[in-house]
Coordinates of C-alpha atoms in Angstrom, one line a residue:
Chain A
X1 CA 141.5 88.2 83.4
X2 CA 142.7 86.5 80.2
X3 CA 145.4 89.1 79.8
X4 CA 147.2 86.6 77.5
X5 CA 144.2 86.5 75.2
X6 CA 143.9 90.3 75.3
X7 CA 147.5 90.5 74.2
X8 CA 147.1 87.9 71.5
X9 CA 143.9 89.6 70.2
X10 CA 145.7 92.9 69.9
X11 CA 148.5 91.2 67.9
X12 CA 145.8 89.6 65.7
X13 CA 144.3 93.0 65.1
X14 CA 147.6 94.4 64.1
X15 CA 148.1 91.6 61.7
X16 CA 144.7 92.1 60.2
X17 CA 145.4 95.7 59.5
X18 CA 148.9 94.9 58.0
X19 CA 147.6 92.1 55.9
X20 CA 144.7 94.0 54.4
X21 CA 146.9 97.1 54.0
X22 CA 149.5 95.1 52.1
X23 CA 146.9 93.3 50.0
X24 CA 145.2 96.6 49.1
X25 CA 141.8 95.0 49.5
X26 CA 139.8 93.0 52.0
X27 CA 137.3 93.3 54.8
X28 CA 138.7 95.0 57.9
X29 CA 135.4 95.8 59.7
X30 CA 134.0 92.3 60.0
X31 CA 137.5 90.8 60.6
X32 CA 138.0 93.1 63.6
X33 CA 134.5 92.4 65.0
X34 CA 135.0 88.6 65.2
X35 CA 138.8 88.7 66.1
X36 CA 138.1 88.2 69.9
X37 CA 135.7 85.2 69.3
X38 CA 138.4 83.6 67.0
X39 CA 141.1 84.1 69.6
X40 CA 138.9 82.6 72.3
X41 CA 138.1 79.6 70.0
X42 CA 141.7 78.8 68.9
X43 CA 143.5 79.6 72.1
X44 CA 141.0 78.4 74.7
X45 CA 138.0 76.5 73.3
X46 CA 138.9 74.3 70.3
X47 CA 140.6 70.9 70.6
X48 CA 143.0 71.2 67.6
X49 CA 146.7 70.4 67.0
X50 CA 148.7 72.6 64.6
X51 CA 151.2 69.7 64.2
X52 CA 148.4 67.3 63.2
X53 CA 145.8 69.6 61.5
X54 CA 143.7 66.7 60.2
X55 CA 143.6 64.8 63.5
X56 CA 140.4 62.7 63.3
X57 CA 138.8 63.7 66.6
X58 CA 139.7 67.4 66.4
X59 CA 137.0 70.0 66.8
X60 CA 136.0 71.5 63.5
X61 CA 135.6 75.2 62.7
X62 CA 133.8 76.8 59.7
X63 CA 134.1 80.6 59.2
X64 CA 130.7 81.0 57.5
X65 CA 131.3 84.7 57.1
X66 CA 134.3 83.9 55.0
X67 CA 135.2 87.5 54.2
X68 CA 136.5 87.8 57.8
X69 CA 139.3 85.3 56.9
X70 CA 142.2 87.8 57.6
X71 CA 141.3 87.4 61.3
X72 CA 141.2 83.6 60.9
X73 CA 144.5 83.5 59.0
X74 CA 146.2 85.7 61.6
X75 CA 144.9 83.4 64.4
X76 CA 146.0 80.2 62.5
X77 CA 149.5 81.7 62.0
X78 CA 149.7 82.7 65.7
X79 CA 148.7 79.1 66.6
X80 CA 151.5 77.9 64.3
X81 CA 149.4 76.1 61.7
X82 CA 151.6 77.8 59.1
X83 CA 154.5 80.3 59.1
X84 CA 153.6 83.9 59.9
X85 CA 155.4 85.2 56.8
X86 CA 152.5 83.8 54.7
X87 CA 150.2 86.4 56.1
X88 CA 151.8 89.1 53.9
X89 CA 150.8 87.1 50.8
X90 CA 147.1 87.5 51.4
X91 CA 145.1 87.9 48.2
X92 CA 148.2 87.7 46.0
X93 CA 148.4 85.4 42.9
X94 CA 149.3 81.9 43.9
X95 CA 149.0 82.6 47.6
X96 CA 147.8 79.9 50.0
X97 CA 145.8 82.6 51.6
X98 CA 142.9 83.3 49.2
X99 CA 140.5 86.2 49.5
X100 CA 138.0 83.8 51.1
X101 CA 138.9 80.5 52.9
X102 CA 140.0 77.5 50.8
X103 CA 140.3 74.1 52.5
X104 CA 142.6 72.8 49.7
X105 CA 145.1 75.6 49.9
X106 CA 145.3 76.5 53.6
X107 CA 146.5 74.3 56.4
X108 CA 144.0 74.4 59.3
X109 CA 141.0 75.4 57.2
X110 CA 138.2 72.8 57.6
X111 CA 135.9 74.1 54.9
X112 CA 136.0 76.5 52.0
X113 CA 133.6 79.4 52.4
X114 CA 132.9 82.9 51.4
X115 CA 129.6 82.7 49.7
X116 CA 127.3 83.8 52.5
X117 CA 125.1 81.2 54.2
X118 CA 126.9 78.2 52.8
X119 CA 129.4 77.7 55.7
X120 CA 126.8 76.9 58.4
X121 CA 125.1 74.3 56.2
X122 CA 128.4 72.5 55.8
X123 CA 129.0 72.8 59.6
X124 CA 125.7 71.0 60.0
X125 CA 126.9 68.3 57.7
X126 CA 130.1 67.9 59.7
X127 CA 128.1 67.7 62.9
X128 CA 125.9 65.0 61.3
X129 CA 129.0 63.0 60.4
X130 CA 130.3 63.3 63.9
X131 CA 127.0 61.9 65.3
X132 CA 126.9 59.1 62.7
X133 CA 130.4 58.0 63.6
X134 CA 129.8 58.3 67.4
X135 CA 132.6 60.9 67.8
X136 CA 132.6 63.4 70.6
X137 CA 134.2 66.4 68.9
X138 CA 132.3 69.6 68.4
X139 CA 131.8 71.7 65.3
X140 CA 131.9 75.5 65.7
X141 CA 131.0 78.2 63.2
X142 CA 130.8 81.9 63.0
X143 CA 128.0 83.5 61.0
X144 CA 127.4 87.2 60.4
X145 CA 124.2 89.2 61.1
X146 CA 124.0 90.4 57.5
X147 CA 124.6 86.9 56.4
X148 CA 121.6 85.8 58.4
X149 CA 119.4 87.3 55.8
X150 CA 120.3 84.3 53.6
X151 CA 117.6 81.6 53.5
X152 CA 120.0 78.7 53.9
X153 CA 120.8 80.0 57.4
X154 CA 117.3 79.2 58.4
X155 CA 117.2 75.9 56.5
X156 CA 120.2 75.0 58.6
X157 CA 118.6 76.2 61.8
X158 CA 115.5 74.0 61.2
X159 CA 117.5 70.9 60.3
X160 CA 120.1 71.1 63.0
X161 CA 117.4 71.4 65.7
X162 CA 115.4 68.6 64.2
X163 CA 118.5 66.3 64.4
X164 CA 119.3 67.5 67.9
X165 CA 122.9 68.4 66.9
X166 CA 124.2 69.2 70.4
X167 CA 127.7 69.0 68.9
X168 CA 127.1 72.1 66.9
X169 CA 127.9 75.5 68.4
X170 CA 127.4 78.6 66.3
X171 CA 128.5 82.2 67.1
X172 CA 126.6 85.1 65.6
X173 CA 129.0 88.0 65.1
X174 CA 126.2 90.6 65.6
X175 CA 127.9 93.8 64.6
X176 CA 124.8 95.5 63.3
X177 CA 126.2 96.6 60.0
X178 CA 126.2 95.2 56.4
X179 CA 127.6 96.6 53.2
X180 CA 124.6 98.8 52.4
X181 CA 124.0 100.2 55.9
X182 CA 122.6 99.2 59.2
X183 CA 121.2 95.7 59.3
X184 CA 118.2 97.1 61.2
X185 CA 117.5 99.6 58.4
X186 CA 117.9 97.1 55.5
X187 CA 116.1 93.9 56.6
X188 CA 116.0 93.7 60.4
X189 CA 116.7 90.4 62.1
X190 CA 115.5 91.4 65.5
X191 CA 114.6 89.8 67.9
X192 CA 117.5 87.6 66.8
X193 CA 118.1 85.5 69.9
X194 CA 114.3 84.8 70.1
X195 CA 114.3 83.7 66.5
X196 CA 117.0 81.0 67.1
X197 CA 115.3 80.0 70.3
X198 CA 112.0 79.6 68.4
X199 CA 113.8 77.4 65.9
X200 CA 114.8 75.1 68.7
X201 CA 118.3 76.2 69.6
X202 CA 119.8 76.8 73.0
X203 CA 120.7 80.5 72.9
X204 CA 123.2 82.6 74.8
X205 CA 124.0 86.3 74.6
X206 CA 127.4 87.7 75.2
X207 CA 129.6 90.7 74.7
X208 CA 131.6 89.5 71.8
X209 CA 134.7 91.3 73.0
X210 CA 134.6 90.0 76.6
X211 CA 136.7 86.8 76.8
X212 CA 135.1 85.7 80.1
X213 CA 131.7 85.8 78.6
X214 CA 132.7 84.1 75.3
X215 CA 134.5 81.2 77.1
X216 CA 131.8 80.8 79.7
X217 CA 129.0 80.6 77.1
X218 CA 131.0 78.1 75.0
X219 CA 131.5 76.0 78.1
X220 CA 127.8 76.0 78.8
X221 CA 127.0 75.3 75.2
X222 CA 129.2 72.2 75.2
X223 CA 127.1 70.8 78.1
X224 CA 123.8 71.4 76.3
X225 CA 122.1 68.1 75.4
X226 CA 119.9 67.4 72.3
X227 CA 120.0 71.0 71.0
X228 CA 122.4 73.0 68.9
X229 CA 123.7 76.2 70.5
X230 CA 123.6 79.7 69.2
X231 CA 125.8 82.2 71.0
X232 CA 124.7 85.7 70.0
X233 CA 127.8 87.8 70.3
X234 CA 127.2 91.5 70.4
X235 CA 130.2 93.1 68.7
X236 CA 131.5 96.3 67.2
X237 CA 132.4 96.3 63.6
X238 CA 135.9 97.6 63.2
X239 CA 136.6 97.0 66.9
X240 CA 139.9 98.3 68.1
X241 CA 140.5 101.0 65.4
X242 CA 138.8 104.2 66.4
X243 CA 138.1 105.5 62.9
X244 CA 136.8 102.1 61.7
X245 CA 134.5 101.4 64.6
X246 CA 130.8 101.2 63.7
X247 CA 131.5 102.7 60.3
X248 CA 129.8 100.9 57.4
X249 CA 132.3 102.2 55.0
X250 CA 135.0 99.9 56.5
X251 CA 133.2 96.8 55.5
X252 CA 135.3 96.0 52.4
X253 CA 137.8 98.7 52.0
X254 CA 141.6 98.5 52.7
X255 CA 143.3 101.2 54.7
X256 CA 145.9 103.3 52.9
X257 CA 149.4 103.6 54.2
X258 CA 148.6 106.5 56.5
X259 CA 145.5 104.8 57.8
X260 CA 147.5 101.6 58.4
X261 CA 150.0 103.7 60.4
X262 CA 147.3 105.4 62.5
X263 CA 145.5 102.1 63.1
X264 CA 148.7 100.3 64.2
X265 CA 149.6 103.2 66.6
X266 CA 146.2 102.8 68.2
X267 CA 146.8 99.1 68.5
X268 CA 150.0 99.7 70.5
X269 CA 152.7 99.5 67.8
X270 CA 155.4 102.0 68.6
X271 CA 156.7 104.6 66.2
X272 CA 160.1 102.8 66.0
X273 CA 158.4 99.5 65.0
X274 CA 156.4 101.3 62.4
X275 CA 159.5 102.7 60.7
X276 CA 160.8 99.2 60.2
Chain B
X1 CA 111.3 48.6 30.7
X2 CA 112.9 50.4 33.6
X3 CA 113.8 54.0 34.3
X4 CA 117.4 55.1 34.9
X5 CA 116.3 56.4 38.3
X6 CA 115.6 52.9 39.4
X7 CA 119.2 52.0 38.7
X8 CA 120.0 54.7 41.3
X9 CA 118.1 53.0 44.2
X10 CA 119.3 49.5 43.2
X11 CA 122.9 50.6 43.0
X12 CA 122.7 52.4 46.4
X13 CA 121.5 49.3 48.2
X14 CA 124.5 47.3 46.8
X15 CA 126.8 50.2 47.7
X16 CA 125.4 50.4 51.2
X17 CA 126.3 46.8 51.7
X18 CA 129.8 47.0 50.3
X19 CA 130.9 50.5 51.5
X20 CA 130.2 51.8 55.0
X21 CA 131.3 55.3 54.0
X22 CA 128.4 55.7 51.6
X23 CA 125.7 58.0 52.9
X24 CA 122.6 59.1 51.0
X25 CA 120.7 62.4 51.1
X26 CA 117.4 63.4 49.6
X27 CA 115.2 66.4 49.6
X28 CA 111.7 65.1 50.2
X29 CA 111.8 63.1 46.9
X30 CA 113.1 59.7 48.1
X31 CA 110.2 57.9 46.5
X32 CA 110.7 59.6 43.1
X33 CA 114.5 59.2 43.1
X34 CA 114.1 55.7 44.5
X35 CA 116.6 56.4 47.3
X36 CA 113.9 55.1 49.7
X37 CA 115.3 51.6 49.0
X38 CA 118.5 52.6 50.6
X39 CA 116.7 54.4 53.4
X40 CA 114.8 51.2 54.3
X41 CA 118.0 49.1 54.5
X42 CA 120.3 51.7 56.0
X43 CA 118.2 54.2 57.9
X44 CA 121.2 55.5 59.9
X45 CA 123.0 56.4 56.7
X46 CA 120.1 58.1 55.0
X47 CA 119.3 61.8 55.6
X48 CA 116.1 63.4 54.3
X49 CA 116.8 67.1 54.3
X50 CA 113.2 68.0 53.6
X51 CA 112.3 70.5 50.9
X52 CA 115.7 72.2 51.1
X53 CA 118.0 71.4 48.2
X54 CA 120.6 74.1 49.0
X55 CA 120.8 72.8 52.6
X56 CA 121.2 69.2 51.3
X57 CA 124.2 70.2 49.2
X58 CA 125.8 72.0 52.1
X59 CA 125.2 69.0 54.4
X60 CA 126.5 66.7 51.8
X61 CA 129.7 68.8 51.5
X62 CA 130.2 68.7 55.3
X63 CA 129.7 64.9 55.3
X64 CA 132.2 64.5 52.4
X65 CA 134.7 66.7 54.2
X66 CA 134.4 64.3 57.1
X67 CA 135.3 61.3 55.0
X68 CA 131.9 60.2 53.7
X69 CA 130.9 59.5 50.1
X70 CA 127.7 61.5 49.8
X71 CA 125.0 60.7 47.2
X72 CA 122.3 63.3 46.7
X73 CA 118.9 62.9 45.1
X74 CA 116.2 65.5 44.2
X75 CA 115.1 66.5 40.8
X76 CA 117.7 67.7 38.2
X77 CA 116.3 71.2 38.0
X78 CA 116.6 71.7 41.8
X79 CA 120.0 69.9 42.2
X80 CA 121.7 71.9 39.4
X81 CA 119.6 75.0 39.4
X82 CA 118.4 75.9 42.8
X83 CA 121.5 74.6 44.4
X84 CA 124.0 75.6 41.7
X85 CA 126.0 77.8 43.9
X86 CA 126.4 75.3 46.7
X87 CA 127.5 72.8 44.1
X88 CA 129.9 75.3 42.5
X89 CA 131.3 77.1 45.5
X90 CA 131.7 74.3 48.0
X91 CA 131.4 70.9 46.5
X92 CA 133.2 71.4 43.1
X93 CA 135.6 74.1 44.3
X94 CA 136.9 71.9 47.1
X95 CA 136.6 68.7 44.9
X96 CA 134.5 67.0 47.6
X97 CA 133.2 63.5 47.2
X98 CA 129.6 64.3 46.5
X99 CA 127.7 62.4 43.8
X100 CA 124.8 64.3 42.4
X101 CA 122.3 61.8 41.0
X102 CA 119.0 63.7 40.6
X103 CA 116.2 62.2 38.6
X104 CA 113.6 63.9 36.3
X105 CA 116.1 65.4 33.8
X106 CA 114.8 66.3 30.3
X107 CA 111.2 66.7 29.0
X108 CA 110.3 63.1 29.7
X109 CA 109.2 64.3 33.1
X110 CA 106.0 64.8 31.2
X111 CA 102.8 66.4 32.6
X112 CA 104.4 68.3 35.4
X113 CA 105.6 70.8 32.8
X114 CA 108.5 73.2 32.4
X115 CA 109.1 74.0 36.1
X116 CA 110.1 70.4 36.8
X117 CA 111.9 69.6 33.5
X118 CA 115.7 70.3 33.6
X119 CA 116.9 70.9 30.1
X120 CA 119.9 73.0 30.9
X121 CA 121.5 70.9 33.7
X122 CA 124.3 69.5 31.5
X123 CA 125.3 73.1 30.4
X124 CA 125.3 74.2 34.1
X125 CA 127.4 71.3 35.4
X126 CA 129.7 71.3 32.4
X127 CA 130.8 74.8 33.1
X128 CA 132.1 73.9 36.6
X129 CA 135.8 72.9 37.0
X130 CA 136.3 69.5 38.8
X131 CA 132.7 68.4 37.9
X132 CA 132.4 65.1 35.9
X133 CA 129.2 64.2 34.0
X134 CA 127.7 60.9 33.2
X135 CA 124.4 60.5 31.2
X136 CA 123.2 56.9 31.3
X137 CA 121.2 55.4 28.5
X138 CA 119.3 52.7 30.3
X139 CA 118.7 51.1 33.7
X140 CA 121.8 48.9 33.6
X141 CA 124.1 51.7 32.6
X142 CA 122.6 53.9 35.3
X143 CA 123.1 51.3 38.0
X144 CA 126.7 50.5 37.0
X145 CA 127.6 54.2 36.7
X146 CA 126.1 55.0 40.1
X147 CA 128.2 52.2 41.6
X148 CA 131.3 53.3 39.8
X149 CA 131.0 56.9 41.0
X150 CA 131.7 55.8 44.6
X151 CA 135.2 55.0 43.5
X152 CA 135.9 58.0 41.4
X153 CA 137.4 60.9 43.4
X154 CA 135.5 64.1 43.6
X155 CA 132.1 65.4 42.5
X156 CA 130.1 63.7 39.7
X157 CA 126.8 64.6 38.1
X158 CA 124.8 61.6 36.9
X159 CA 121.8 62.6 34.9
X160 CA 118.8 60.3 35.6
X161 CA 115.3 60.3 34.2
X162 CA 111.7 59.6 35.2
X163 CA 110.6 57.6 32.2
X164 CA 110.9 53.9 31.8
X165 CA 113.2 53.0 28.9
X166 CA 114.0 49.9 26.9
X167 CA 117.1 48.1 27.8
X168 CA 119.8 48.6 25.2
X169 CA 122.9 47.4 27.1
X170 CA 123.6 43.7 27.9
X171 CA 122.9 42.3 31.3
X172 CA 126.7 41.8 31.9
X173 CA 127.4 45.4 30.8
X174 CA 130.5 47.0 32.3
X175 CA 130.5 50.8 32.7
X176 CA 133.8 52.5 32.0
X177 CA 134.2 56.1 33.1
X178 CA 135.6 58.5 30.5
X179 CA 135.1 56.0 27.7
X180 CA 132.6 56.3 24.8
X181 CA 130.9 53.1 23.7
X182 CA 130.7 52.2 20.0
X183 CA 127.3 50.6 19.5
X184 CA 127.3 50.4 15.7
X185 CA 130.1 50.9 13.2
X186 CA 129.4 52.9 10.0
X187 CA 131.2 55.0 7.4
X188 CA 128.7 57.7 6.2
X189 CA 128.0 59.6 9.5
X190 CA 128.5 59.4 13.2
X191 CA 125.6 59.9 15.6
X192 CA 126.9 60.9 19.1
X193 CA 124.1 60.3 21.5
X194 CA 123.5 60.3 25.3
X195 CA 120.7 59.2 27.6
X196 CA 117.4 58.4 26.2
X197 CA 118.6 59.5 22.7
X198 CA 120.9 56.5 22.4
X199 CA 117.9 54.2 21.7
X200 CA 116.6 56.8 19.2
X201 CA 120.0 56.9 17.5
X202 CA 120.1 53.2 17.1
X203 CA 116.6 53.2 15.7
X204 CA 117.5 56.0 13.2
X205 CA 120.6 54.1 12.1
X206 CA 118.5 51.0 11.5
X207 CA 116.0 53.0 9.4
X208 CA 118.8 54.8 7.5
X209 CA 120.5 51.4 6.7
X210 CA 117.4 50.4 4.8
X211 CA 118.0 53.4 2.6
X212 CA 121.7 52.5 2.2
X213 CA 123.0 55.1 4.6
X214 CA 125.6 53.5 6.9
X215 CA 125.7 55.3 10.3
X216 CA 128.1 54.9 13.2
X217 CA 126.4 55.2 16.6
X218 CA 128.4 56.1 19.7
X219 CA 127.0 56.3 23.2
X220 CA 129.2 59.0 24.8
X221 CA 128.3 57.9 28.3
X222 CA 130.7 60.4 29.9
X223 CA 130.0 64.0 28.8
X224 CA 132.8 65.4 30.9
X225 CA 135.5 64.5 30.3
X226 CA 134.7 63.5 26.7
X227 CA 136.4 60.5 25.2
X228 CA 138.3 62.7 22.8
X229 CA 140.2 60.0 21.0
X230 CA 137.1 57.9 20.3
X231 CA 135.2 61.0 19.0
X232 CA 138.0 62.2 16.8
X233 CA 138.7 58.8 15.4
X234 CA 135.1 58.3 14.4
X235 CA 134.8 61.8 12.9
X236 CA 138.0 61.4 10.9
X237 CA 136.4 58.4 9.3
X238 CA 132.8 59.5 8.7
X239 CA 133.3 63.3 8.4
X240 CA 129.6 63.8 9.2
X241 CA 128.4 64.4 12.7
X242 CA 125.0 64.4 14.3
X243 CA 124.6 64.9 18.1
X244 CA 121.5 63.9 20.0
X245 CA 120.4 64.9 23.5
X246 CA 117.2 65.4 25.4
X247 CA 118.6 68.8 26.6
X248 CA 119.0 72.3 25.2
X249 CA 121.5 72.7 22.4
X250 CA 122.8 75.7 24.2
X251 CA 125.9 74.5 26.1
X252 CA 125.0 70.8 26.1
X253 CA 126.4 67.7 24.6
X254 CA 126.2 69.0 21.0
X255 CA 128.1 72.1 22.1
X256 CA 130.7 70.0 23.9
X257 CA 131.3 68.0 20.6
X258 CA 131.5 71.2 18.6
X259 CA 134.1 72.7 21.0
X260 CA 136.2 69.6 20.5
X261 CA 135.8 69.4 16.8
X262 CA 136.3 73.2 16.2
X263 CA 139.8 72.8 17.7
X264 CA 140.6 69.6 15.9
X265 CA 138.5 68.7 12.9
X266 CA 136.3 71.7 12.0
X267 CA 133.2 70.6 10.1
X268 CA 129.5 71.2 10.2
X269 CA 127.6 69.5 13.1
X270 CA 123.9 68.9 13.0
X271 CA 122.4 69.0 16.5
X272 CA 119.3 67.2 17.7
X273 CA 118.2 68.9 20.9
X274 CA 115.9 71.5 22.4
X275 CA 116.1 74.7 20.5
X276 CA 116.4 77.4 23.2
X277 CA 112.8 76.8 24.4
X278 CA 111.2 75.9 27.7
X279 CA 109.4 72.6 28.1
X280 CA 105.7 72.2 28.8
X281 CA 103.1 69.7 29.9
X282 CA 102.3 66.6 27.8
X283 CA 103.0 62.9 27.7
X284 CA 106.7 62.1 27.3
X285 CA 106.2 60.7 23.8
X286 CA 104.2 63.8 22.7
X287 CA 106.9 66.1 24.1
X288 CA 109.7 64.2 22.4
X289 CA 107.9 64.6 19.1
X290 CA 107.0 68.2 19.8
X291 CA 110.6 69.2 20.6
X292 CA 112.1 67.2 17.7
X293 CA 113.8 64.5 19.8
X294 CA 112.8 61.3 17.9
X295 CA 114.6 58.8 15.6
X296 CA 112.9 60.6 12.7
X297 CA 114.5 63.9 13.7
X298 CA 117.9 62.2 13.8
X299 CA 117.4 60.7 10.4
X300 CA 116.5 64.0 9.0
X301 CA 119.7 65.6 10.4
X302 CA 121.8 62.8 8.9
X303 CA 120.2 63.3 5.5
X304 CA 120.7 67.0 5.7
X305 CA 124.5 66.4 5.9
X306 CA 124.7 64.0 3.0

């Protein structure tokens, strides 16, 4: 089932590790946790055209948890929005791949983000614009669970439901960890799906690493009328790299050379390829 | 007598007719900002975000990224303070077509007191790259500036006020972005003023003329970018400079003039403005007097330099 997506996601995870390793800084944990959602979006769900990235009726995507942009950049490169070599310039002076997404510098990015909470509010604005213009595209966004402690997330939740923005589909990358520890220990969001439901959203819960579930929920969300949709995706921070999984310390730390090597081996890169 | 904020609503109605891309947002203050006039005529292009200024800026950014020209209302303190980071990190950073036109800037808000009186908004907006700033001096200037903003690419902050002001510009006045306006020529000192202080500067110049002191009065209109040539030309001639703003002297218009002069024609500058204090309740006239923002205060500063 979706073996092609599984293959692509593995490659994306390899790229994430290499990019952050080369940059010497970045956010591997949250990039790895939403990598499968991003693969599903760009390779199965979104209507976009890498050859015509500003196509008027394209679906829009806003990475509200902007620090996970290595995953987004790797996916955009894989989808041919820009050459793959650019990935290795991440976070370097003058690079089109900034530490957080920048719509002016990077082809395929619909909105600058990075300051938590802001992305979803802009996605709401894009969905409003779509409704005003009678267009039928959808606006997608990914928010984090730590990010959901920001007040503007809930301002957006109220407003999007009030305006019946059924063209807005938001994923929650619910990996359970934030910089200072477990989300449930710091300022718990539970019961999170019920909160969104109470705010007037159609909610779905999926395993955020199961492509069938992600795609099926998105298909259902697209058919929802008069309500925005929230897909709560239960994920593992650091997914795919054993020593990063569920470890809070891997939120915003780059792996060193040896750790990069170990991670890539786990992700199926051969010893021969590593030596290159 | 009309307030600059009324120029906002009147300009929006005209813009709504001439440009289908114009959308207007407010945050539960449509009556105060006068954006209700647009809402009545173009309900489908008006969005009331409720009491959520940060959300309003985010939604405006999303609309602008979708090709709209988004005007946002609210009060200056909330638009530039509460939503500072939305304005900085999304709107200005991405150079999006969002026009911030909040009302209730300065102490002329009056009785509501300090919490509702923005006196540091120019400093905040001036520090942000890509942001442009216009401070209109009367209704006509406000109306024409709001209209002009639709055709200037990127984010603009237009500082509007609550209080009714005398008309100082002609009925056929034409706003020019980035250009200062010479209102009175003189040789002894230049008074650079913005907003409600332009009328005070003209009154001060009249009074000083009676004492034989010949002041030049320049309405800066655009605080960012400054009309450097006009400012430097005038200062080269008069060699005495007074600035006047209903705003803190920390980082405001006086500071902007000082920054320009320090690198070009270093000389002492006398600033009329709020001296690192918060506002308070009172009538607008009482507050202007209390904080030293009257024609008399400008006259005293000019004399201090002579």
